[in-house]
Short mmCIF file of C-alpha atoms in Angstrom, two decimals:
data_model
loop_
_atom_site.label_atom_id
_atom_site.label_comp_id
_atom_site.label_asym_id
_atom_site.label_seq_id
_atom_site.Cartn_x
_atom_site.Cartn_y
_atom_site.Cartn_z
CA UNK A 7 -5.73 -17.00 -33.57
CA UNK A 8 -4.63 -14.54 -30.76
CA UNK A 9 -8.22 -13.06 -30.33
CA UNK A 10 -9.62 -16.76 -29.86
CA UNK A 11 -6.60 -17.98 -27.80
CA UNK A 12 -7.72 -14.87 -25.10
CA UNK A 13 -11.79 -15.39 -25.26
CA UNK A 14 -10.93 -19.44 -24.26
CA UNK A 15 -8.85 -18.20 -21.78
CA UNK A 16 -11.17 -16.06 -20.34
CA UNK A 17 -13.96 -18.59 -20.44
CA UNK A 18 -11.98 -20.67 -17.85
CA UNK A 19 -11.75 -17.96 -15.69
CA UNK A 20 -14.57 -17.67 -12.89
CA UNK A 21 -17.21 -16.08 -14.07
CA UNK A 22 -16.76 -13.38 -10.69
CA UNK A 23 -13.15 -13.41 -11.78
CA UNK A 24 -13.80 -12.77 -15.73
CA UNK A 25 -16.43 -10.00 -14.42
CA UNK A 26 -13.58 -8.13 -11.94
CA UNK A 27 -11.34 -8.44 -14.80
CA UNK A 28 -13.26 -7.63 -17.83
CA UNK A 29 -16.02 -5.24 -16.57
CA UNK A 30 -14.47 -2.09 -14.97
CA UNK A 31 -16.94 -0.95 -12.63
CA UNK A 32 -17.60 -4.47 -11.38
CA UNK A 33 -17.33 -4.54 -6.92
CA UNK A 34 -17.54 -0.78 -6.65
CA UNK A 35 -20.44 -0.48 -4.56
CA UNK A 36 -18.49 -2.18 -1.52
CA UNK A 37 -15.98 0.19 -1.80
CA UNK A 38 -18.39 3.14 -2.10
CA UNK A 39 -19.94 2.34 1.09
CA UNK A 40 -16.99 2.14 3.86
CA UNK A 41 -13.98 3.99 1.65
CA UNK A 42 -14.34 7.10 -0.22
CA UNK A 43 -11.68 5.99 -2.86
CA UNK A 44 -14.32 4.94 -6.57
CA UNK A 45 -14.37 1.87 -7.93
CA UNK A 46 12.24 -5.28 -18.18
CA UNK A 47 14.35 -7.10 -15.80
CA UNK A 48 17.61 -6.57 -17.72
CA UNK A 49 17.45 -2.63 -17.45
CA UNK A 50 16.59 -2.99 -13.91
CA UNK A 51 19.14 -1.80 -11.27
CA UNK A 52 18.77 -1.24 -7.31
CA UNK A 53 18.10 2.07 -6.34
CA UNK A 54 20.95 2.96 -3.72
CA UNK A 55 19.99 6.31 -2.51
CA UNK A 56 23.10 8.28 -1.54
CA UNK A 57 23.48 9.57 2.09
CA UNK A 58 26.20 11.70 0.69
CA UNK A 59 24.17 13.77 -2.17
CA UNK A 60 24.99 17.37 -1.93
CA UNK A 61 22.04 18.96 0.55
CA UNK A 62 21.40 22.42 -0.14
CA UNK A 63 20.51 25.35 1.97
CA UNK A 64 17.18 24.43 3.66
CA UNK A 65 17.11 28.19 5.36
CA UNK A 66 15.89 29.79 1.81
CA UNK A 67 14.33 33.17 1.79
CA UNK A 68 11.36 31.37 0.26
CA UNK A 69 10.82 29.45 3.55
CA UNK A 70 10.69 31.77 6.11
CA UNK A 71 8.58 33.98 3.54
CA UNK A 72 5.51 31.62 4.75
CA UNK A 73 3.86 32.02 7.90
CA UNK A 74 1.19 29.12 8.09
CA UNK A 75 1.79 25.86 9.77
CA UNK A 76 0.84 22.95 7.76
CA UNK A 77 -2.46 20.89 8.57
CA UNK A 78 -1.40 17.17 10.19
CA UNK A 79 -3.17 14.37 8.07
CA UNK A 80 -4.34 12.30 10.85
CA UNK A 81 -3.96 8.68 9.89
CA UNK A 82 -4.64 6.93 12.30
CA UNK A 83 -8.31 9.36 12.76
CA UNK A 84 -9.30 8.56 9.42
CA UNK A 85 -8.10 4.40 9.70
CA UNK A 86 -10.55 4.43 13.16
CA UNK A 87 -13.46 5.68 11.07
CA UNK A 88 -13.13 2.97 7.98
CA UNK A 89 -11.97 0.24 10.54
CA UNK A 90 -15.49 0.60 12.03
CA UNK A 91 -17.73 0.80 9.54
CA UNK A 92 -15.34 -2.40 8.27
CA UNK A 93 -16.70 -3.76 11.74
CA UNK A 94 -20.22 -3.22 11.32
CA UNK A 95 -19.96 -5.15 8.01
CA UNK A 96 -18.37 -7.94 9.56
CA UNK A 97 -20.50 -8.37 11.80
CA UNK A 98 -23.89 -8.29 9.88
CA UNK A 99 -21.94 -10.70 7.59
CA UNK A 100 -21.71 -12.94 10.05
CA UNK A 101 -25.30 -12.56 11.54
CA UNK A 102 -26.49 -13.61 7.59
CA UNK A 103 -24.34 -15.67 6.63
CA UNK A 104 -22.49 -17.63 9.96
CA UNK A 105 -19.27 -16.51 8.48
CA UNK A 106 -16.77 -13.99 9.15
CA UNK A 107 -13.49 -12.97 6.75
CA UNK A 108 -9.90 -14.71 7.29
CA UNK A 109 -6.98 -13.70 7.00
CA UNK A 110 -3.36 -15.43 7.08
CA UNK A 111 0.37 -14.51 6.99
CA UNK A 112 3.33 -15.49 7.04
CA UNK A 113 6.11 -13.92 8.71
CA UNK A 114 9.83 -15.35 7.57
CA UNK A 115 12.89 -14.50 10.37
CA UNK A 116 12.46 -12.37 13.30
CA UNK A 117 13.39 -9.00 11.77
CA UNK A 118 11.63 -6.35 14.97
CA UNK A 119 10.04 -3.94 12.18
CA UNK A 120 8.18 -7.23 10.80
CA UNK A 121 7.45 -8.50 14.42
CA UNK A 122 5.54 -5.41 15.15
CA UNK A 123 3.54 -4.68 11.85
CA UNK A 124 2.36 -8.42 12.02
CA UNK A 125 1.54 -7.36 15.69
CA UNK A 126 -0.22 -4.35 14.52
CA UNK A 127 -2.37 -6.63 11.64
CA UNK A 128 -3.49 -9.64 13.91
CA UNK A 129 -4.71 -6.36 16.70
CA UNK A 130 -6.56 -5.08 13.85
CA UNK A 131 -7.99 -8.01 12.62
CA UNK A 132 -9.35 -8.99 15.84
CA UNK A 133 -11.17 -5.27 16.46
CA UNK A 134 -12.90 -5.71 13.18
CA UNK A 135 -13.56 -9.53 13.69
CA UNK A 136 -11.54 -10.80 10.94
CA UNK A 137 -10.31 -14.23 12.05
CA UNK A 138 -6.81 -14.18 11.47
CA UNK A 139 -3.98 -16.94 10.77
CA UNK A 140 -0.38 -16.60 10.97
CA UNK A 141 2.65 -19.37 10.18
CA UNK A 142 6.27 -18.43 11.71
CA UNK A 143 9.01 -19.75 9.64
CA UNK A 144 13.01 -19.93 10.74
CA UNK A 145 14.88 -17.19 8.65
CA UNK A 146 16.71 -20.09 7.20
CA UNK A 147 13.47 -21.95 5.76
CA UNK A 148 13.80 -22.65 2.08
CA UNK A 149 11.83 -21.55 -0.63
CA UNK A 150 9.85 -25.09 -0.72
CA UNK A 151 8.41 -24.30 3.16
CA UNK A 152 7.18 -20.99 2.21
CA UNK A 153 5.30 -22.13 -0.97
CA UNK A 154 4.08 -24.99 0.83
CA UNK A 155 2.63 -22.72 3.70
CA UNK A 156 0.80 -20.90 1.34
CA UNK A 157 -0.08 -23.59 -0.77
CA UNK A 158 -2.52 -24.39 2.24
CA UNK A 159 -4.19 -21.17 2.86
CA UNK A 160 -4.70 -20.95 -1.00
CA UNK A 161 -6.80 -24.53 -0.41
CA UNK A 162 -8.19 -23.45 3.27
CA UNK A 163 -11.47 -21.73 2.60
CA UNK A 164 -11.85 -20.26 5.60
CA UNK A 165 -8.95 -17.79 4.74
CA UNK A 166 -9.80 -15.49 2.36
CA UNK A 167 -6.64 -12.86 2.38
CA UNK A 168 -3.12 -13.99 2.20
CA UNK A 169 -0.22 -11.59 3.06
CA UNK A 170 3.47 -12.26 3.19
CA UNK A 171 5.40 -10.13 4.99
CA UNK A 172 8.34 -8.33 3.30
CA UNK A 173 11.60 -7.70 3.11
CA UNK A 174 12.11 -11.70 3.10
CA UNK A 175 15.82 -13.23 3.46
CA UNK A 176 17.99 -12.40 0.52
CA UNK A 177 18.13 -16.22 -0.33
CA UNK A 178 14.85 -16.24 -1.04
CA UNK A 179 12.68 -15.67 -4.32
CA UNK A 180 10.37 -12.90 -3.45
CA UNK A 181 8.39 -12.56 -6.92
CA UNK A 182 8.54 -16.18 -7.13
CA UNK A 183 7.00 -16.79 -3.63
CA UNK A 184 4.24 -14.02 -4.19
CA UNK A 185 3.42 -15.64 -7.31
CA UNK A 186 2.42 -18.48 -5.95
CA UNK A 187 -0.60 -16.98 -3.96
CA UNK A 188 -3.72 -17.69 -5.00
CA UNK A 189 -4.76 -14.48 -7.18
CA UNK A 190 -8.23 -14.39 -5.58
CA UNK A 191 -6.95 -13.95 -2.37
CA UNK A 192 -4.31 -11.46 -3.23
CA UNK A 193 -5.36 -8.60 -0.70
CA UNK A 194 -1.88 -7.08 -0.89
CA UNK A 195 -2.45 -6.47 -4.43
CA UNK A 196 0.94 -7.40 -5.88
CA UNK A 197 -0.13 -10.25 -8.59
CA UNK A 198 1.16 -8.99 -11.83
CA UNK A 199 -2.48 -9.87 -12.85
CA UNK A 200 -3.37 -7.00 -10.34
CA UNK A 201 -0.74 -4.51 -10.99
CA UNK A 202 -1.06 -4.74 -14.88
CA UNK A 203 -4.79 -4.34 -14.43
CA UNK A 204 -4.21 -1.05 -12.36
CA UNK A 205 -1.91 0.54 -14.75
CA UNK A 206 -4.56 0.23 -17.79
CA UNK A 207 -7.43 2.69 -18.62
CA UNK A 208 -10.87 0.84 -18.30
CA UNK A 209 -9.90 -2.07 -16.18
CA UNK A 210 -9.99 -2.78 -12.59
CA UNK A 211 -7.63 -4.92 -10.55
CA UNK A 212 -9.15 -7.00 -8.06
CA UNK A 213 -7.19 -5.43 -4.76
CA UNK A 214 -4.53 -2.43 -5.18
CA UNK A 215 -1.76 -2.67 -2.93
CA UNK A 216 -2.70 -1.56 0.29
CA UNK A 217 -0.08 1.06 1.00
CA UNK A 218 -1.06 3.31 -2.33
CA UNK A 219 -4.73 2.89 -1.70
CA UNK A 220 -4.45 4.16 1.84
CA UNK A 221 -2.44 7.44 0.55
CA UNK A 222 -5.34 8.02 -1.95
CA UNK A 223 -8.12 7.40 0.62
CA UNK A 224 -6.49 9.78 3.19
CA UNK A 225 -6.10 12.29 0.52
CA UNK A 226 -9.84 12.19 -0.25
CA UNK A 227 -11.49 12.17 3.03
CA UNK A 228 -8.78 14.71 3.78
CA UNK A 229 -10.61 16.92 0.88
CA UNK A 230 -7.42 16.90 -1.16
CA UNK A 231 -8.05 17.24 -4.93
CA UNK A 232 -6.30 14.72 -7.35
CA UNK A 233 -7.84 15.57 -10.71
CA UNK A 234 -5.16 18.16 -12.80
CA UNK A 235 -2.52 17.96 -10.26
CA UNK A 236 1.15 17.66 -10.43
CA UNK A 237 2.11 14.38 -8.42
CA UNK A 238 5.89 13.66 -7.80
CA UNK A 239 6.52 10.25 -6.46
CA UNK A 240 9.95 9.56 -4.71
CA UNK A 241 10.55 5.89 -5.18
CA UNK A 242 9.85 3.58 -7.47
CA UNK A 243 9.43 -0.07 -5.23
CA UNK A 244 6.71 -2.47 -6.65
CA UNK A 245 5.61 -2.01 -3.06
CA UNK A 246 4.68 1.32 -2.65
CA UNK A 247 6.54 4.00 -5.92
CA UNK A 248 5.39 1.93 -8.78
CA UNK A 249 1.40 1.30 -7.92
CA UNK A 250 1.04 4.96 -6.30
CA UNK A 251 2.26 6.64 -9.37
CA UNK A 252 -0.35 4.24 -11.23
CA UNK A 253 -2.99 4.63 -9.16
CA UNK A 254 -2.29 9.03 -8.94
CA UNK A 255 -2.50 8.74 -12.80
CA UNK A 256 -5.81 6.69 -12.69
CA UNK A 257 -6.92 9.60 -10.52
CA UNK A 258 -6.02 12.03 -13.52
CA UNK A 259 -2.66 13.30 -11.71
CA UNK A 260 -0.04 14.34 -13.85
CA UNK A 261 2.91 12.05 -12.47
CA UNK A 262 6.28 11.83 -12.42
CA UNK A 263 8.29 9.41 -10.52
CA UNK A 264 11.86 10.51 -8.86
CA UNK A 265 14.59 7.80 -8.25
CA UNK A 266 18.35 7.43 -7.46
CA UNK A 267 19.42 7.80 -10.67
CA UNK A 268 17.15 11.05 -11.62
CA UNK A 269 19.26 14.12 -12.01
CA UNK A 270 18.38 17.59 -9.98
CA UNK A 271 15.30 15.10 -7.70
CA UNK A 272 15.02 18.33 -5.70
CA UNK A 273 14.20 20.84 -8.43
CA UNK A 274 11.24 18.29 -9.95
CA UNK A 275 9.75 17.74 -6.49
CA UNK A 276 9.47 21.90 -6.31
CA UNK A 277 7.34 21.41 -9.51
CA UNK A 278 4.66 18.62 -7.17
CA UNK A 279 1.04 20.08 -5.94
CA UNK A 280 1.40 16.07 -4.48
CA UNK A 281 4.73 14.66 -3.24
CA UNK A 282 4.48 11.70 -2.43
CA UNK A 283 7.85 9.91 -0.68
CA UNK A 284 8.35 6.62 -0.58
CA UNK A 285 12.40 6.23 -0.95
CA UNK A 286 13.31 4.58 2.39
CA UNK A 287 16.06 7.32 3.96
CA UNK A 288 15.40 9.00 6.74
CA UNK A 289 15.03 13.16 6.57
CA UNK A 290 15.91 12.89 2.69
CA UNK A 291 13.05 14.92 1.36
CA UNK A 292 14.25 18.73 2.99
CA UNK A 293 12.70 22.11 3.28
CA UNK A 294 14.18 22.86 -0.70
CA UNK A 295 12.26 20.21 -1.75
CA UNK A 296 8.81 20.99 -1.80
CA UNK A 297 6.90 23.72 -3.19
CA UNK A 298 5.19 25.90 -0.80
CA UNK A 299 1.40 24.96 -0.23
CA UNK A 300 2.20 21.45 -1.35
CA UNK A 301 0.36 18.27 -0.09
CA UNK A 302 2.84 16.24 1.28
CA UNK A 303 2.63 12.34 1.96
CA UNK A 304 5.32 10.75 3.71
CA UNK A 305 5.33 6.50 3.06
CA UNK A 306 8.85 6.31 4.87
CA UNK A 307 9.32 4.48 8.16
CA UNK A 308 12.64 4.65 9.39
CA UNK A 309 14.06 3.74 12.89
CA UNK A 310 16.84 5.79 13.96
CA UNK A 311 18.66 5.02 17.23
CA UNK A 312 17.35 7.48 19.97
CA UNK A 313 18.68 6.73 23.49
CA UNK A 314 16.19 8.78 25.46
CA UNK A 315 13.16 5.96 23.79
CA UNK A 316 11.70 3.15 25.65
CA UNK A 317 13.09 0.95 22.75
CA UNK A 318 16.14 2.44 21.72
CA UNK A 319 15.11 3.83 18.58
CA UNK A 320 12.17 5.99 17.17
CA UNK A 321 10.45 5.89 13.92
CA UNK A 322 11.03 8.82 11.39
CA UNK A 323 9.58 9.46 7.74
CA UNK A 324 11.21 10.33 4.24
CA UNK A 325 10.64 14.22 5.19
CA UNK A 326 12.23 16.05 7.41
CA UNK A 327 8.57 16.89 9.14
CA UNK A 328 9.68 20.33 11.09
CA UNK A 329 10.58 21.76 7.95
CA UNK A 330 7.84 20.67 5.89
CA UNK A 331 4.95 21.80 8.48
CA UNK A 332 6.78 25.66 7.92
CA UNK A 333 6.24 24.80 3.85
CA UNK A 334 3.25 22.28 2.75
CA UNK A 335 -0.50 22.89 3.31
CA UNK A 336 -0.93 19.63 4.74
CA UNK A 337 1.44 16.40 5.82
CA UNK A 338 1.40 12.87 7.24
CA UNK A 339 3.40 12.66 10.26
CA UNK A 340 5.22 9.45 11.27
CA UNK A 341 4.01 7.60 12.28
CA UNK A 342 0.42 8.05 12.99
CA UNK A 343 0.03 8.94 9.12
CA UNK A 344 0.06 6.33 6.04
CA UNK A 345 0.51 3.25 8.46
CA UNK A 346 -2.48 3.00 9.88
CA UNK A 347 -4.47 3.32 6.38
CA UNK A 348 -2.15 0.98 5.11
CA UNK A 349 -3.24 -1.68 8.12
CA UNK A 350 -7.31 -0.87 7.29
CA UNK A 351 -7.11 -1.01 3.48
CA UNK A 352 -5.55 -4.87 4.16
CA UNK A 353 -8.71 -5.11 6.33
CA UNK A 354 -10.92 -3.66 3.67
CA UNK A 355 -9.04 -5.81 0.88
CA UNK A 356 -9.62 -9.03 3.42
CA UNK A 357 -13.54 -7.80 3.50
CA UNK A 358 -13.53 -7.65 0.05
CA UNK A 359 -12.55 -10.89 -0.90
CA UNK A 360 -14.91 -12.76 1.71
CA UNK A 361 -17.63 -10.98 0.48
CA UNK A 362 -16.91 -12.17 -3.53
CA UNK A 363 -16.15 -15.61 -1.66
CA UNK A 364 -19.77 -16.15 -0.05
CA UNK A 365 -21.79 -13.66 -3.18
CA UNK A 366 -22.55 -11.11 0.06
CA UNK A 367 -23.60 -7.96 -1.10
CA UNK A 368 -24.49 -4.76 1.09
CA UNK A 369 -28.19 -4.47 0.57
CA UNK A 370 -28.69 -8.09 1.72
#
């Protein structure tokens, strides 16, 4: 009964949908072309990363045993090159076909970091050509005005990537607001539909999350080998810790994923060829922490009050950078590292969609 309940189901689907779903290597070849990268709530508990955890000597013999200064992963390099080749698919879409991509958010409040990476998305957009929509909503809006602003790019067809930008207000249902966007337009890849299909062997999720695709794009055009390697993640948001670990094991990484709760964090990062940090605190990943020769990503970014800045504050990551340039073979500085690719693989996600949207394929 199970068996036939599923194949009904899946006859409903779309056939592109059922394909994306059911075949693995479906919508690779887009990919291929402009990105190097191949086709239980009651246990859970808020990680609250102590600022007062016991910091050990970062001067260790071990350090200042290694001479070489780390290579800087150049994000922003590496997002120019993808974000134009993005361009010159946009436009010979639109040549063909009259149509370009959309894309819409929705920004909640008027928290600054949010303000400026919606700034930073609708610049982007606009280089590439990717019309782009955005609704403002009061930070006291209710959950009904949310839903209902999506519920209208879900129905515009014009828009074919919607994003909602996070953290929303604490009154708020986040995973109940995300749900309601329209799976097919899902370019921030955080459906369950999409995360479940990234975490199992032989089937491919529609978009992955933008963040954890734009670590493992820089790390292959950056030459960086996945396959066999010890990845430590630090971080385990549905955002960022959960799909990179997924996506570092679909790229045959042996992974393991470091939290508030995990006992001795520092000596299991040592152990990473791959650390990948993604926590949220400001300088907490230290010299101690890595292994030397390590390839270090750094996801965190963190304002920190800084008088002498034109804004009053500066942007750090999760590792303190001047001591990991004396220890890893290669890091992502911040910013200028992860947040650009994170900004181009929402473009490429956006591009994506369209494409399925009006059957465009790249040898038209």
């Amino acid at each position: 009964m199970r068996e036939r309940t599923v194949s009904i189901v899946a006859a409903l689907w779309p056939i592109w949908l059922r394909k994306s779903f059911l075949t693995p290597s479906i919508s690779r070849a887009f990919s291929d072309q402009i990105l190097k990268s191949p086709a239980l709530s009651s246990l859970d508990i808020t990680d609250s990363w102590s600022s007062t955890r016991k910091k050990s000597d970062h001067s260790s013999t071990q350090e200042s045993q290694n001479n070489w200064t780390a290579k800087i992963l150049d994000g922003n390099a590496i997002a120019k090159g993808i974000r134009s080749r993005i361009a010159s698919e946009v436009s010979r879409m639109n040549e063909l076909t009259a149509r370009v991509p959309g894309l819409a958010v929705i920004l909640v409040g008027q928290r600054r970091d949010s303000e400026t990476y919606v700034r930073n998305k609708i610049s982007a957009s606009e280089e590439v050509g990717i019309n782009f929509k955005m609704t403002a909503l009061p930070e006291n809006c209710t959950e009904y005005e949310v839903c209902n602003a999506l519920s209208r790019f879900n129905e515009d067809p014009s828009i074919h990537g919607i994003i909602v930008q996070l953290p929303l207000p604490q009154h708020l249902d986040e995973a109940k607001i995300l749900n309601v966007i329209s799976l097919e337009k899902d370019v921030d890849g955080f459906h369950p539909l999409n995360i479940g299909n990234l975490a199992m062997q032989g089937m491919e999720p529609l978009f992955i999350p933008c963040t954890p695709k734009g670590c493992i794009e820089l790390l292959l055009q950056s030459g960086v080998e996945i396959m066999g390697k010890k990845a430590v993640v630090i971080g385990r948001s549905n955002i960022v810790g959960l799909p990179i670990s997924l996506l570092l094991q679909r790229h045959h990484a042996t992974v393991s994923v470091v939290h508030a709760f995990t006992k001795d964090p520092e000596k299991i990062a040592r152990e990473s060829d791959i650390l990948v940090a993604a926590a949220g605190v400001p300088n907490l990943v230290r010299g101690s922490w890595l292994k030397p020769g390590a390839v270090v990503i750094d996801v965190g970014t963190n304002p920190v009050e800084d008088p002498r800045s034109e804004h009053g504050y500066r942007l750090v990551g999760d590792v303190c950078f001047e001591e990991a340039t004396r220890l890893a073979s290669a890091v992502t500085p911040v910013p200028g590292g992860v947040g650009p690719m994170t900004v181009a693989m929402l473009l490429c996600n956006t591009l994506e969609s369209a494409k399925r949207a009006f059957k465009f394929t790249s040898n038209e």
